[in-house]
Structures are given as C-alpha cells and as structure tokens.
Amino acid sequence: MIIGLLGCLINNENMGCVALTFSLINMLEQIAKEKKMDYKYYIFEVAPNEECRKHAIEMLQLQESQIKCFDVTPLYRVRRFVHHFSNGIMSLNALNQCDYVIDLTAGDSFTDIYGQYTFDGETNVKLLTKMLGKKLILGPQTYGPFSTDKNIQKAKKAIECANLVISRDQKSADYMASFSNKEVYVTTDLAFTLPWNIEDSGLKDKIQVGLNVSGLLLSDKTESTPLLIKLKTSYDTYIRGVIDWLLTENRYSIYIIPHVGNDGSDYVRKLYGDQLNYCEAYDDPISAKNKISQMDIFIGARMHATVAAFSSGVATIPTAYSRKFAGLYSNLGYPYTIDLVENNTEENIKRTIQYIREYKHLQYDVEECKDKVEKLSRETYELLFEILK
C-alpha cells in the first residue's frame, strides 16, 4: 500500500513539524505490523532533500525503499505547475499512485493566520487530491481560524470532501461545527507518541529549567513566517522578566532550547552571555525531546516543544500565541497555559513565576493527564486502522 503524506515535513528546521511526521509514520508502521502489510510513504513537501530522507529512514528504522519524497509546491497553483512542469508531472503522478493520502497541514497551518498565500496553497492540494479520486484523511490537527467568508467556504469544501476528519482538540471541532455538518473525531496531537531516549544528565545541584524562546514572536524575528495575530503581551519583555527572576533566585540552571533552527537563542545570548546554558539547533525531533526530557520545568512558545516536555513527564508551561495551545491542553484537563494574546505582560510574568514555584504540582498534573493522552492517541490509532483497508 502506498500512503501519501501531505503537510508532513522531514526537510524542515521546525522540529515540531518533523515530530508530527515521525510520529505518524511510527503509528502507521505499528498498524502495518498488526495488519501484516507493507506500507510505502510518499512524502509531498517543499524542497525534498535526500539527506533528510535518509536520516528519517535511519531514525524510524525503515527500509530504504519505504520513503520517497516529492516536491509539493507545483501542486499548489496552476501557474507554479506550468513553471515547474517536469517536477509537477512527477509529483502529480506520485500523488495519483497513492492508495490513501493523509494530510496534517503541519499541525496548525490549516488556517489563514499565517497568510493567504499559505492557506490557498495548502487547501488547493487537498482539493486536488479529491479531484484525483484519492481517499483523503485529515489527520489530527488544528482547524482555523479563517478570517473571511471566502476562506471559510474554501476550507469547508476541503473538509467535507475528506473521507475522515480528525481534530486534535475540541475547540477546533466546535469551530468546524459552526460552518459544516461533517462528522469530526476529536483525539489529540500525534507528537505525544514521539519516542525518545531517557538519558541520565548526572547529579543535579539545581532545578533544571528549559526555556524555548520563539523566533516567531520576538520583535526582531528570526523566522520569516507572517503571523497575523496581535499579542497583548510584549514577548521580549516577558522573556527578560522570566529570566531575570530565575537568575535572582539562584536555585535554577537555565537552558535555552531551540525548536525551530536556533530560534531566539542569539537574542538571549546577547543579553545574558554565559549566565545561561545554550543548546544548538537540532537535526531531528527525537534528539530535541531527549534534551527536553532532562528538564524539571519547561517553558515554551513552540507548541511541539511543550508537547515533548509534557509527554516526557516535565512540568510544562506553554506560552500561547494562538488557540491551538489552549485547545490542545484544555482537552487534556491541563490549565497552565500562559495566554500571550489575552493577558498583559506583567500578568503573564507573575503567573509564570507562580507556576515555576509550584512546579511539583504541575509535574503531578502532567502524570494525571497521562492516561487521557494514551486513550486519545489510541483512538487515533483505531480510526486509522479502520479506514486503511
């Protein structure tokens, strides 16, 4: 069986996007084993890279022939297809060979908050998949928001043509119900199932705090992705406020852990120098999760960095710039999200300090949520098992 993967990236510096791909393939391999079948994966992404393909095969312990990669961008628009005709024909033929197509839209990109160009391209390829008569599965992801009626209608068309629609949170399902009667199953984020290796970090004389500083939210951005959301919190001031407090307490070892390239590491290094510990950009999400799992507390604005922390038992403080955070964590009954959109800077600094002081309680609540995460992840497995015939 050939399974096409859309919005599933392996050549990308965003470890969260790659974590979703790794987690999905890992789950599909378990299904294949149970069904006694062989699956091949055609990954459609921007700028396929042979080294990344080989690295994914190695990390996931697959056979060389199991993953093939194709350029998705010619499929986004007719004009681009014409300008890149050879690649376009190759990608179109590959898509037409797939028995099923699973689309994750990078987890949170089925929306127009990252710009109209991205929304149109990602949605066009969903519609193209159905035009080819393929069975389309919209895997666990965030849906919306969409800012115009035109975009809502286009998203509705893509959602309603899918054979299976899975949301990773109830908020997304409720939002879709406002414009569509399509049946939506609510489970949770795939990256909760990403494997990791427990590594002994040695004797700890201080409380280990991991801090992920997002290059998307800093005033001097390190990421080119547009963000059409206004924050009530000054993210730069918030980061400085939290770090300054941690340093005055002298009970914490602070690690700056990037999850998309170097994220905001350079910004922090200029301000604090060798007072903090800095991790280099990671090549794969498993290595990033290995490091995050060594922390006692993790504060992060990259959602999948917080998922890595949460799923490895670390006291987790997500700093949210969109409803994908609140939707995901409220679905699990975990209330410790810092809302950068609704709350002001001072309020968020105070609340973060409070959660740091109470980190043992957060660790306890993370463990309490473990059974629900496993139950919801199992539901994703069963839904995919049932449809992949």
mmCIF file of C-alpha atoms in Angstrom:
data_model
loop_
_atom_site.group_PDB
_atom_site.id
_atom_site.type_symbol
_atom_site.label_atom_id
_atom_site.label_comp_id
_atom_site.label_asym_id
_atom_site.label_seq_id
_atom_site.Cartn_x
_atom_site.Cartn_y
_atom_site.Cartn_z
ATOM 1 C CA MET A 1 0.000 0.000 0.000
ATOM 2 C CA ILE A 2 1.235 3.483 -0.851
ATOM 3 C CA ILE A 3 0.262 6.219 1.602
ATOM 4 C CA GLY A 4 0.745 9.826 0.563
ATOM 5 C CA LEU A 5 1.677 12.278 3.293
ATOM 6 C CA LEU A 6 0.717 15.940 2.810
ATOM 7 C CA GLY A 7 1.698 18.671 5.249
ATOM 8 C CA CYS A 8 4.128 16.156 6.730
ATOM 9 C CA LEU A 9 7.672 17.504 6.656
ATOM 10 C CA ILE A 10 11.098 15.925 7.096
ATOM 11 C CA ASN A 11 13.258 18.626 5.477
ATOM 12 C CA ASN A 12 12.422 21.474 7.816
ATOM 13 C CA GLU A 13 14.154 23.230 10.715
ATOM 14 C CA ASN A 14 10.873 23.220 12.645
ATOM 15 C CA MET A 15 11.254 20.154 14.846
ATOM 16 C CA GLY A 16 7.549 20.210 15.693
ATOM 17 C CA CYS A 17 6.559 19.664 12.069
ATOM 18 C CA VAL A 18 9.085 16.844 11.725
ATOM 19 C CA ALA A 19 7.887 15.351 15.035
ATOM 20 C CA LEU A 20 4.383 15.026 13.592
ATOM 21 C CA THR A 21 5.716 13.208 10.522
ATOM 22 C CA PHE A 22 7.886 10.851 12.569
ATOM 23 C CA SER A 23 5.014 10.143 14.978
ATOM 24 C CA LEU A 24 2.534 9.471 12.174
ATOM 25 C CA ILE A 25 4.858 7.096 10.325
ATOM 26 C CA ASN A 26 5.704 5.348 13.593
ATOM 27 C CA MET A 27 1.977 4.799 14.226
ATOM 28 C CA LEU A 28 1.366 3.636 10.644
ATOM 29 C CA GLU A 29 4.203 1.138 10.944
ATOM 30 C CA GLN A 30 2.516 -0.330 14.035
ATOM 31 C CA ILE A 31 -0.735 -0.606 12.067
ATOM 32 C CA ALA A 32 1.090 -2.252 9.150
ATOM 33 C CA LYS A 33 2.650 -4.771 11.510
ATOM 34 C CA GLU A 34 -0.719 -5.612 13.074
ATOM 35 C CA LYS A 35 -2.343 -5.959 9.638
ATOM 36 C CA LYS A 36 0.678 -7.905 8.321
ATOM 37 C CA MET A 37 1.050 -5.488 5.423
ATOM 38 C CA ASP A 38 3.836 -3.394 3.921
ATOM 39 C CA TYR A 39 3.413 0.369 3.640
ATOM 40 C CA LYS A 40 5.374 2.773 1.489
ATOM 41 C CA TYR A 41 5.256 6.513 2.158
ATOM 42 C CA TYR A 42 5.255 9.233 -0.483
ATOM 43 C CA ILE A 43 6.074 12.486 1.284
ATOM 44 C CA PHE A 44 4.997 15.664 -0.517
ATOM 45 C CA GLU A 45 6.882 18.654 0.892
ATOM 46 C CA VAL A 46 8.665 21.844 -0.054
ATOM 47 C CA ALA A 47 12.274 21.249 -1.178
ATOM 48 C CA PRO A 48 12.723 17.482 -0.706
ATOM 49 C CA ASN A 49 16.214 16.605 0.460
ATOM 50 C CA GLU A 50 17.950 13.248 0.085
ATOM 51 C CA GLU A 51 19.965 13.548 3.292
ATOM 52 C CA CYS A 52 16.803 14.280 5.270
ATOM 53 C CA ARG A 53 15.096 11.282 3.673
ATOM 54 C CA LYS A 54 17.968 9.002 4.669
ATOM 55 C CA HIS A 55 18.036 10.445 8.190
ATOM 56 C CA ALA A 56 14.305 9.816 8.602
ATOM 57 C CA ILE A 57 14.731 6.219 7.402
ATOM 58 C CA GLU A 58 17.527 5.710 9.928
ATOM 59 C CA MET A 59 15.667 7.307 12.859
ATOM 60 C CA LEU A 60 12.452 5.394 12.127
ATOM 61 C CA GLN A 61 14.288 2.134 11.349
ATOM 62 C CA LEU A 62 12.654 1.733 7.943
ATOM 63 C CA GLN A 63 13.744 0.061 4.739
ATOM 64 C CA GLU A 64 15.446 2.225 2.099
ATOM 65 C CA SER A 65 12.551 1.796 -0.345
ATOM 66 C CA GLN A 66 9.816 2.800 2.113
ATOM 67 C CA ILE A 67 10.096 6.588 1.781
ATOM 68 C CA LYS A 68 10.085 8.626 -1.403
ATOM 69 C CA CYS A 69 9.898 12.417 -1.447
ATOM 70 C CA PHE A 70 8.305 14.742 -3.986
ATOM 71 C CA ASP A 71 8.076 18.494 -4.427
ATOM 72 C CA VAL A 72 4.584 19.618 -3.388
ATOM 73 C CA THR A 73 4.843 23.251 -4.496
ATOM 74 C CA PRO A 74 3.948 22.682 -8.188
ATOM 75 C CA LEU A 75 0.648 21.220 -6.955
ATOM 76 C CA TYR A 76 -0.318 24.365 -5.033
ATOM 77 C CA ARG A 77 -1.173 26.515 -8.081
ATOM 78 C CA VAL A 78 -1.652 26.106 -11.850
ATOM 79 C CA ARG A 79 0.895 28.838 -12.575
ATOM 80 C CA ARG A 80 3.532 27.136 -10.451
ATOM 81 C CA PHE A 81 2.763 23.778 -12.082
ATOM 82 C CA VAL A 82 3.357 25.294 -15.523
ATOM 83 C CA HIS A 83 6.616 26.991 -14.457
ATOM 84 C CA HIS A 84 7.923 23.770 -12.881
ATOM 85 C CA PHE A 85 6.322 21.365 -15.334
ATOM 86 C CA SER A 86 8.773 18.449 -15.013
ATOM 87 C CA ASN A 87 8.600 18.396 -11.191
ATOM 88 C CA GLY A 88 4.872 18.991 -11.372
ATOM 89 C CA ILE A 89 4.246 15.962 -13.598
ATOM 90 C CA MET A 90 6.435 13.794 -11.355
ATOM 91 C CA SER A 91 4.590 14.911 -8.204
ATOM 92 C CA LEU A 92 1.161 14.603 -9.813
ATOM 93 C CA ASN A 93 1.917 11.057 -10.990
ATOM 94 C CA ALA A 94 3.163 10.137 -7.500
ATOM 95 C CA LEU A 95 0.029 11.551 -5.884
ATOM 96 C CA ASN A 96 -2.076 9.561 -8.350
ATOM 97 C CA GLN A 97 -0.305 6.334 -7.307
ATOM 98 C CA CYS A 98 -1.302 6.714 -3.648
ATOM 99 C CA ASP A 99 -3.972 4.458 -2.184
ATOM 100 C CA TYR A 100 -4.637 6.891 0.670
ATOM 101 C CA VAL A 101 -3.481 10.423 1.416
ATOM 102 C CA ILE A 102 -3.086 11.676 4.990
ATOM 103 C CA ASP A 103 -2.828 15.438 5.407
ATOM 104 C CA LEU A 104 -1.612 17.067 8.650
ATOM 105 C CA THR A 105 -1.125 20.612 7.267
ATOM 106 C CA ALA A 106 1.963 20.871 9.521
ATOM 107 C CA GLY A 107 -0.347 20.550 12.521
ATOM 108 C CA ASP A 108 -1.509 24.155 12.703
ATOM 109 C CA SER A 109 -1.420 25.584 9.179
ATOM 110 C CA PHE A 110 -4.994 24.843 8.067
ATOM 111 C CA THR A 111 -5.815 28.476 8.821
ATOM 112 C CA ASP A 112 -5.177 31.893 7.312
ATOM 113 C CA ILE A 113 -3.333 33.381 10.319
ATOM 114 C CA TYR A 114 -0.043 32.632 8.514
ATOM 115 C CA GLY A 115 -1.155 34.490 5.385
ATOM 116 C CA GLN A 116 -3.442 33.987 2.388
ATOM 117 C CA TYR A 117 -0.725 32.519 0.169
ATOM 118 C CA THR A 118 -0.043 29.633 2.553
ATOM 119 C CA PHE A 119 -3.739 28.949 3.160
ATOM 120 C CA ASP A 120 -4.563 28.829 -0.548
ATOM 121 C CA GLY A 121 -1.670 26.531 -1.427
ATOM 122 C CA GLU A 122 -2.301 24.075 1.423
ATOM 123 C CA THR A 123 -6.041 23.940 0.682
ATOM 124 C CA ASN A 124 -5.647 23.666 -3.096
ATOM 125 C CA VAL A 125 -3.623 20.474 -2.776
ATOM 126 C CA LYS A 126 -6.319 18.926 -0.554
ATOM 127 C CA LEU A 127 -8.911 19.664 -3.215
ATOM 128 C CA LEU A 128 -6.615 18.330 -5.950
ATOM 129 C CA THR A 129 -6.263 15.060 -4.027
ATOM 130 C CA LYS A 130 -10.013 14.542 -4.141
ATOM 131 C CA MET A 131 -10.181 15.571 -7.821
ATOM 132 C CA LEU A 132 -7.849 12.631 -8.479
ATOM 133 C CA GLY A 133 -10.305 10.346 -6.665
ATOM 134 C CA LYS A 134 -7.989 9.619 -3.758
ATOM 135 C CA LYS A 135 -9.169 8.764 -0.248
ATOM 136 C CA LEU A 136 -8.268 11.803 1.839
ATOM 137 C CA ILE A 137 -7.717 11.656 5.583
ATOM 138 C CA LEU A 138 -7.360 14.909 7.517
ATOM 139 C CA GLY A 139 -5.273 13.751 10.464
ATOM 140 C CA PRO A 140 -5.175 15.254 13.973
ATOM 141 C CA GLN A 141 -4.571 18.991 13.618
ATOM 142 C CA THR A 142 -5.944 22.434 14.479
ATOM 143 C CA TYR A 143 -8.640 23.796 12.159
ATOM 144 C CA GLY A 144 -8.958 27.549 11.654
ATOM 145 C CA PRO A 145 -9.494 30.267 12.387
ATOM 146 C CA PHE A 146 -10.431 31.607 8.963
ATOM 147 C CA SER A 147 -10.842 35.370 8.684
ATOM 148 C CA THR A 148 -13.100 35.716 5.627
ATOM 149 C CA ASP A 149 -16.274 34.059 4.350
ATOM 150 C CA LYS A 150 -14.423 33.114 1.168
ATOM 151 C CA ASN A 151 -11.761 31.241 3.144
ATOM 152 C CA ILE A 152 -14.389 29.560 5.319
ATOM 153 C CA GLN A 153 -16.178 28.264 2.222
ATOM 154 C CA LYS A 154 -12.937 27.011 0.687
ATOM 155 C CA ALA A 155 -11.945 25.258 3.935
ATOM 156 C CA LYS A 156 -15.448 23.801 4.227
ATOM 157 C CA LYS A 157 -15.162 22.293 0.753
ATOM 158 C CA ALA A 158 -11.833 20.637 1.638
ATOM 159 C CA ILE A 159 -13.125 19.357 4.974
ATOM 160 C CA GLU A 160 -16.354 17.942 3.580
ATOM 161 C CA CYS A 161 -14.645 16.100 0.728
ATOM 162 C CA ALA A 162 -12.394 14.180 3.149
ATOM 163 C CA ASN A 163 -13.145 10.549 3.966
ATOM 164 C CA LEU A 164 -12.082 11.025 7.585
ATOM 165 C CA VAL A 165 -11.596 14.187 9.635
ATOM 166 C CA ILE A 166 -9.735 14.117 12.971
ATOM 167 C CA SER A 167 -9.204 17.152 15.181
ATOM 168 C CA ARG A 168 -6.580 17.300 17.917
ATOM 169 C CA ASP A 169 -8.827 19.455 20.143
ATOM 170 C CA GLN A 170 -12.492 20.111 20.892
ATOM 171 C CA LYS A 171 -12.212 23.842 20.139
ATOM 172 C CA SER A 172 -11.403 23.068 16.509
ATOM 173 C CA ALA A 173 -14.285 20.593 16.270
ATOM 174 C CA ASP A 174 -16.699 23.167 17.718
ATOM 175 C CA TYR A 175 -15.399 25.777 15.292
ATOM 176 C CA MET A 176 -15.926 23.483 12.292
ATOM 177 C CA ALA A 177 -19.455 22.724 13.505
ATOM 178 C CA SER A 178 -20.252 26.444 13.065
ATOM 179 C CA PHE A 179 -19.976 26.119 9.275
ATOM 180 C CA SER A 180 -20.079 22.386 8.454
ATOM 181 C CA ASN A 181 -22.059 19.281 9.387
ATOM 182 C CA LYS A 182 -19.091 16.993 8.654
ATOM 183 C CA GLU A 183 -18.501 14.344 11.317
ATOM 184 C CA VAL A 184 -15.299 15.172 13.202
ATOM 185 C CA TYR A 185 -13.462 12.855 15.594
ATOM 186 C CA VAL A 186 -11.566 14.508 18.445
ATOM 187 C CA THR A 187 -8.356 12.869 19.634
ATOM 188 C CA THR A 188 -5.038 14.599 20.399
ATOM 189 C CA ASP A 189 -1.713 15.629 18.900
ATOM 190 C CA LEU A 190 0.284 12.863 17.236
ATOM 191 C CA ALA A 191 3.600 14.105 18.680
ATOM 192 C CA PHE A 192 2.632 12.900 22.157
ATOM 193 C CA THR A 193 3.620 9.457 20.848
ATOM 194 C CA LEU A 194 7.067 10.529 19.565
ATOM 195 C CA PRO A 195 9.644 8.139 21.066
ATOM 196 C CA TRP A 196 12.674 9.424 22.985
ATOM 197 C CA ASN A 197 15.693 8.040 24.800
ATOM 198 C CA ILE A 198 15.994 8.554 28.534
ATOM 199 C CA GLU A 199 19.456 9.957 29.180
ATOM 200 C CA ASP A 200 20.996 10.464 32.598
ATOM 201 C CA SER A 201 22.041 14.098 32.885
ATOM 202 C CA GLY A 202 24.035 13.418 36.052
ATOM 203 C CA LEU A 203 23.692 14.800 39.570
ATOM 204 C CA LYS A 204 21.557 17.952 39.679
ATOM 205 C CA ASP A 205 22.513 20.589 42.233
ATOM 206 C CA LYS A 206 19.856 22.992 40.923
ATOM 207 C CA ILE A 207 16.377 22.839 39.438
ATOM 208 C CA GLN A 208 16.701 22.449 35.645
ATOM 209 C CA VAL A 209 14.608 24.940 33.662
ATOM 210 C CA GLY A 210 14.309 24.665 29.889
ATOM 211 C CA LEU A 211 13.250 27.819 28.066
ATOM 212 C CA ASN A 212 12.229 27.824 24.410
ATOM 213 C CA VAL A 213 12.367 31.381 23.044
ATOM 214 C CA SER A 214 10.368 31.560 19.822
ATOM 215 C CA GLY A 215 11.968 33.368 16.891
ATOM 216 C CA LEU A 216 8.459 33.863 15.504
ATOM 217 C CA LEU A 217 7.332 36.090 18.398
ATOM 218 C CA LEU A 218 10.385 38.257 19.117
ATOM 219 C CA SER A 219 10.243 41.837 17.862
ATOM 220 C CA ASP A 220 13.399 41.091 15.868
ATOM 221 C CA LYS A 221 12.020 37.906 14.269
ATOM 222 C CA THR A 222 14.311 35.081 13.174
ATOM 223 C CA GLU A 223 11.505 33.343 11.256
ATOM 224 C CA SER A 224 10.031 34.684 8.036
ATOM 225 C CA THR A 225 6.553 33.185 8.574
ATOM 226 C CA PRO A 226 3.988 36.005 8.841
ATOM 227 C CA LEU A 227 1.856 35.998 11.997
ATOM 228 C CA LEU A 228 -1.425 37.880 11.637
ATOM 229 C CA ILE A 229 -2.156 37.951 15.372
ATOM 230 C CA LYS A 230 -1.614 40.846 17.772
ATOM 231 C CA LEU A 231 -0.154 39.957 21.171
ATOM 232 C CA LYS A 232 -1.251 41.842 24.276
ATOM 233 C CA THR A 233 1.976 40.701 25.928
ATOM 234 C CA SER A 234 5.335 42.165 24.917
ATOM 235 C CA TYR A 235 7.084 38.858 24.248
ATOM 236 C CA ASP A 236 10.603 40.349 24.523
ATOM 237 C CA THR A 237 9.782 41.899 27.921
ATOM 238 C CA TYR A 238 8.124 38.695 29.086
ATOM 239 C CA ILE A 239 11.206 36.590 28.264
ATOM 240 C CA ARG A 240 13.533 39.048 30.011
ATOM 241 C CA GLY A 241 11.244 39.224 33.039
ATOM 242 C CA VAL A 242 11.164 35.440 33.495
ATOM 243 C CA ILE A 243 14.916 35.007 33.010
ATOM 244 C CA ASP A 244 15.745 37.922 35.354
ATOM 245 C CA TRP A 245 13.624 36.383 38.104
ATOM 246 C CA LEU A 246 15.147 32.925 37.628
ATOM 247 C CA LEU A 247 18.660 34.388 37.897
ATOM 248 C CA THR A 248 17.912 36.308 41.099
ATOM 249 C CA GLU A 249 16.630 33.131 42.769
ATOM 250 C CA ASN A 250 19.940 31.306 42.254
ATOM 251 C CA ARG A 251 18.179 27.926 42.516
ATOM 252 C CA TYR A 252 17.833 27.288 38.820
ATOM 253 C CA SER A 253 20.022 26.160 35.939
ATOM 254 C CA ILE A 254 18.578 27.719 32.792
ATOM 255 C CA TYR A 255 18.840 26.031 29.380
ATOM 256 C CA ILE A 256 17.860 27.846 26.193
ATOM 257 C CA ILE A 257 16.446 25.084 23.987
ATOM 258 C CA PRO A 258 15.534 25.949 20.376
ATOM 259 C CA HIS A 259 12.932 24.007 18.413
ATOM 260 C CA VAL A 260 12.982 25.845 15.073
ATOM 261 C CA GLY A 261 16.541 26.432 13.945
ATOM 262 C CA ASN A 262 18.287 28.495 16.622
ATOM 263 C CA ASP A 263 15.003 30.214 17.477
ATOM 264 C CA GLY A 264 15.691 33.186 19.779
ATOM 265 C CA SER A 265 18.968 31.850 21.173
ATOM 266 C CA ASP A 266 21.101 34.673 19.733
ATOM 267 C CA TYR A 267 18.779 37.304 21.191
ATOM 268 C CA VAL A 268 19.092 35.786 24.667
ATOM 269 C CA ARG A 269 22.838 35.208 24.380
ATOM 270 C CA LYS A 270 23.435 38.909 23.628
ATOM 271 C CA LEU A 271 21.608 39.869 26.814
ATOM 272 C CA TYR A 272 22.812 37.213 29.252
ATOM 273 C CA GLY A 273 26.036 35.747 27.882
ATOM 274 C CA ASP A 274 27.408 32.814 29.852
ATOM 275 C CA GLN A 275 24.905 33.161 32.711
ATOM 276 C CA LEU A 276 22.759 30.658 30.813
ATOM 277 C CA ASN A 277 23.287 27.322 29.046
ATOM 278 C CA TYR A 278 22.647 27.178 25.297
ATOM 279 C CA CYS A 279 21.673 24.208 23.140
ATOM 280 C CA GLU A 280 22.442 24.179 19.436
ATOM 281 C CA ALA A 281 19.768 23.691 16.769
ATOM 282 C CA TYR A 282 18.645 20.078 16.490
ATOM 283 C CA ASP A 283 18.700 17.853 13.406
ATOM 284 C CA ASP A 284 15.708 15.768 14.436
ATOM 285 C CA PRO A 285 12.856 15.995 16.981
ATOM 286 C CA ILE A 286 13.900 12.890 18.912
ATOM 287 C CA SER A 287 17.242 14.488 19.848
ATOM 288 C CA ALA A 288 15.410 17.647 20.907
ATOM 289 C CA LYS A 289 12.988 15.628 23.032
ATOM 290 C CA ASN A 290 15.878 13.738 24.639
ATOM 291 C CA LYS A 291 17.232 17.056 25.953
ATOM 292 C CA ILE A 292 13.853 18.488 26.941
ATOM 293 C CA SER A 293 13.054 15.335 28.924
ATOM 294 C CA GLN A 294 16.005 16.082 31.244
ATOM 295 C CA MET A 295 14.388 19.301 32.488
ATOM 296 C CA ASP A 296 12.375 19.713 35.693
ATOM 297 C CA ILE A 297 10.437 22.653 34.211
ATOM 298 C CA PHE A 298 9.914 23.631 30.590
ATOM 299 C CA ILE A 299 8.561 26.988 29.352
ATOM 300 C CA GLY A 300 7.957 27.191 25.620
ATOM 301 C CA ALA A 301 6.220 29.083 22.824
ATOM 302 C CA ARG A 302 6.794 26.337 20.241
ATOM 303 C CA MET A 303 3.833 24.075 20.867
ATOM 304 C CA HIS A 304 5.569 20.828 19.957
ATOM 305 C CA ALA A 305 8.476 21.665 22.226
ATOM 306 C CA THR A 306 5.913 21.784 25.050
ATOM 307 C CA VAL A 307 4.380 18.518 23.795
ATOM 308 C CA ALA A 308 7.845 16.938 24.031
ATOM 309 C CA ALA A 309 8.129 18.161 27.620
ATOM 310 C CA PHE A 310 4.615 17.158 28.617
ATOM 311 C CA SER A 311 4.839 13.666 27.130
ATOM 312 C CA SER A 312 8.136 13.010 28.937
ATOM 313 C CA GLY A 313 6.745 13.999 32.360
ATOM 314 C CA VAL A 314 8.226 17.501 32.692
ATOM 315 C CA ALA A 315 6.337 20.344 34.425
ATOM 316 C CA THR A 316 5.214 22.230 31.321
ATOM 317 C CA ILE A 317 4.293 25.924 30.927
ATOM 318 C CA PRO A 318 3.084 26.587 27.361
ATOM 319 C CA THR A 319 3.228 30.255 26.281
ATOM 320 C CA ALA A 320 0.424 30.531 23.758
ATOM 321 C CA TYR A 321 0.023 32.861 20.785
ATOM 322 C CA SER A 322 -2.934 31.009 19.215
ATOM 323 C CA ARG A 323 -5.867 28.903 20.318
ATOM 324 C CA LYS A 324 -4.075 25.724 19.254
ATOM 325 C CA PHE A 325 -2.383 25.697 22.687
ATOM 326 C CA ALA A 326 -5.497 26.212 24.791
ATOM 327 C CA GLY A 327 -7.435 23.792 22.606
ATOM 328 C CA LEU A 328 -4.859 21.056 22.983
ATOM 329 C CA TYR A 329 -4.161 21.380 26.701
ATOM 330 C CA SER A 330 -7.704 22.148 27.855
ATOM 331 C CA ASN A 331 -8.710 18.967 26.030
ATOM 332 C CA LEU A 332 -6.397 17.110 28.421
ATOM 333 C CA GLY A 333 -7.567 18.980 31.519
ATOM 334 C CA TYR A 334 -4.243 20.826 31.920
ATOM 335 C CA PRO A 335 -4.863 24.522 32.798
ATOM 336 C CA TYR A 336 -1.355 26.045 32.964
ATOM 337 C CA THR A 337 -1.185 27.805 29.590
ATOM 338 C CA ILE A 338 0.131 31.388 29.511
ATOM 339 C CA ASP A 339 -2.010 33.404 27.069
ATOM 340 C CA LEU A 340 0.105 35.993 25.232
ATOM 341 C CA VAL A 341 -2.877 37.325 23.273
ATOM 342 C CA GLU A 342 -5.408 37.962 26.038
ATOM 343 C CA ASN A 343 -3.224 38.814 29.058
ATOM 344 C CA ASN A 344 -0.753 41.651 29.576
ATOM 345 C CA THR A 345 2.990 41.299 30.125
ATOM 346 C CA GLU A 346 3.073 41.852 33.882
ATOM 347 C CA GLU A 347 0.233 39.443 34.498
ATOM 348 C CA ASN A 348 1.896 36.716 32.430
ATOM 349 C CA ILE A 349 5.279 37.141 34.144
ATOM 350 C CA LYS A 350 3.635 36.842 37.574
ATOM 351 C CA ARG A 351 1.633 33.791 36.534
ATOM 352 C CA THR A 352 4.712 32.086 35.046
ATOM 353 C CA ILE A 353 6.685 32.696 38.268
ATOM 354 C CA GLN A 354 3.796 31.234 40.241
ATOM 355 C CA TYR A 355 3.783 28.093 38.093
ATOM 356 C CA ILE A 356 7.575 27.756 38.410
ATOM 357 C CA ARG A 357 7.281 27.890 42.193
ATOM 358 C CA GLU A 358 4.544 25.243 42.058
ATOM 359 C CA TYR A 359 6.334 23.040 39.517
ATOM 360 C CA LYS A 360 5.959 19.863 41.595
ATOM 361 C CA HIS A 361 2.207 20.313 41.400
ATOM 362 C CA LEU A 362 2.444 20.750 37.633
ATOM 363 C CA GLN A 363 4.510 17.565 37.376
ATOM 364 C CA TYR A 364 1.796 15.738 39.299
ATOM 365 C CA ASP A 365 -0.910 17.054 36.957
ATOM 366 C CA VAL A 366 1.137 16.043 33.907
ATOM 367 C CA GLU A 367 1.193 12.477 35.242
ATOM 368 C CA GLU A 368 -2.540 12.655 35.969
ATOM 369 C CA CYS A 369 -3.168 13.530 32.296
ATOM 370 C CA LYS A 370 -1.090 10.605 31.040
ATOM 371 C CA ASP A 371 -3.969 8.121 30.858
ATOM 372 C CA LYS A 372 -6.110 10.553 28.847
ATOM 373 C CA VAL A 373 -3.268 11.178 26.381
ATOM 374 C CA GLU A 374 -2.804 7.449 25.889
ATOM 375 C CA LYS A 375 -6.568 6.916 25.441
ATOM 376 C CA LEU A 376 -6.878 9.682 22.836
ATOM 377 C CA SER A 377 -3.751 8.510 20.995
ATOM 378 C CA ARG A 378 -5.213 5.016 20.901
ATOM 379 C CA GLU A 379 -8.388 6.428 19.350
ATOM 380 C CA THR A 380 -6.308 7.952 16.540
ATOM 381 C CA TYR A 381 -4.679 4.568 16.012
ATOM 382 C CA GLU A 382 -8.049 2.808 15.836
ATOM 383 C CA LEU A 383 -9.526 5.348 13.412
ATOM 384 C CA LEU A 384 -6.576 4.946 11.037
ATOM 385 C CA PHE A 385 -6.572 1.165 11.477
ATOM 386 C CA GLU A 386 -10.233 1.009 10.489
ATOM 387 C CA ILE A 387 -10.012 3.172 7.361
ATOM 388 C CA LEU A 388 -6.746 1.757 5.934
ATOM 389 C CA LYS A 389 -8.105 -1.395 4.292
#
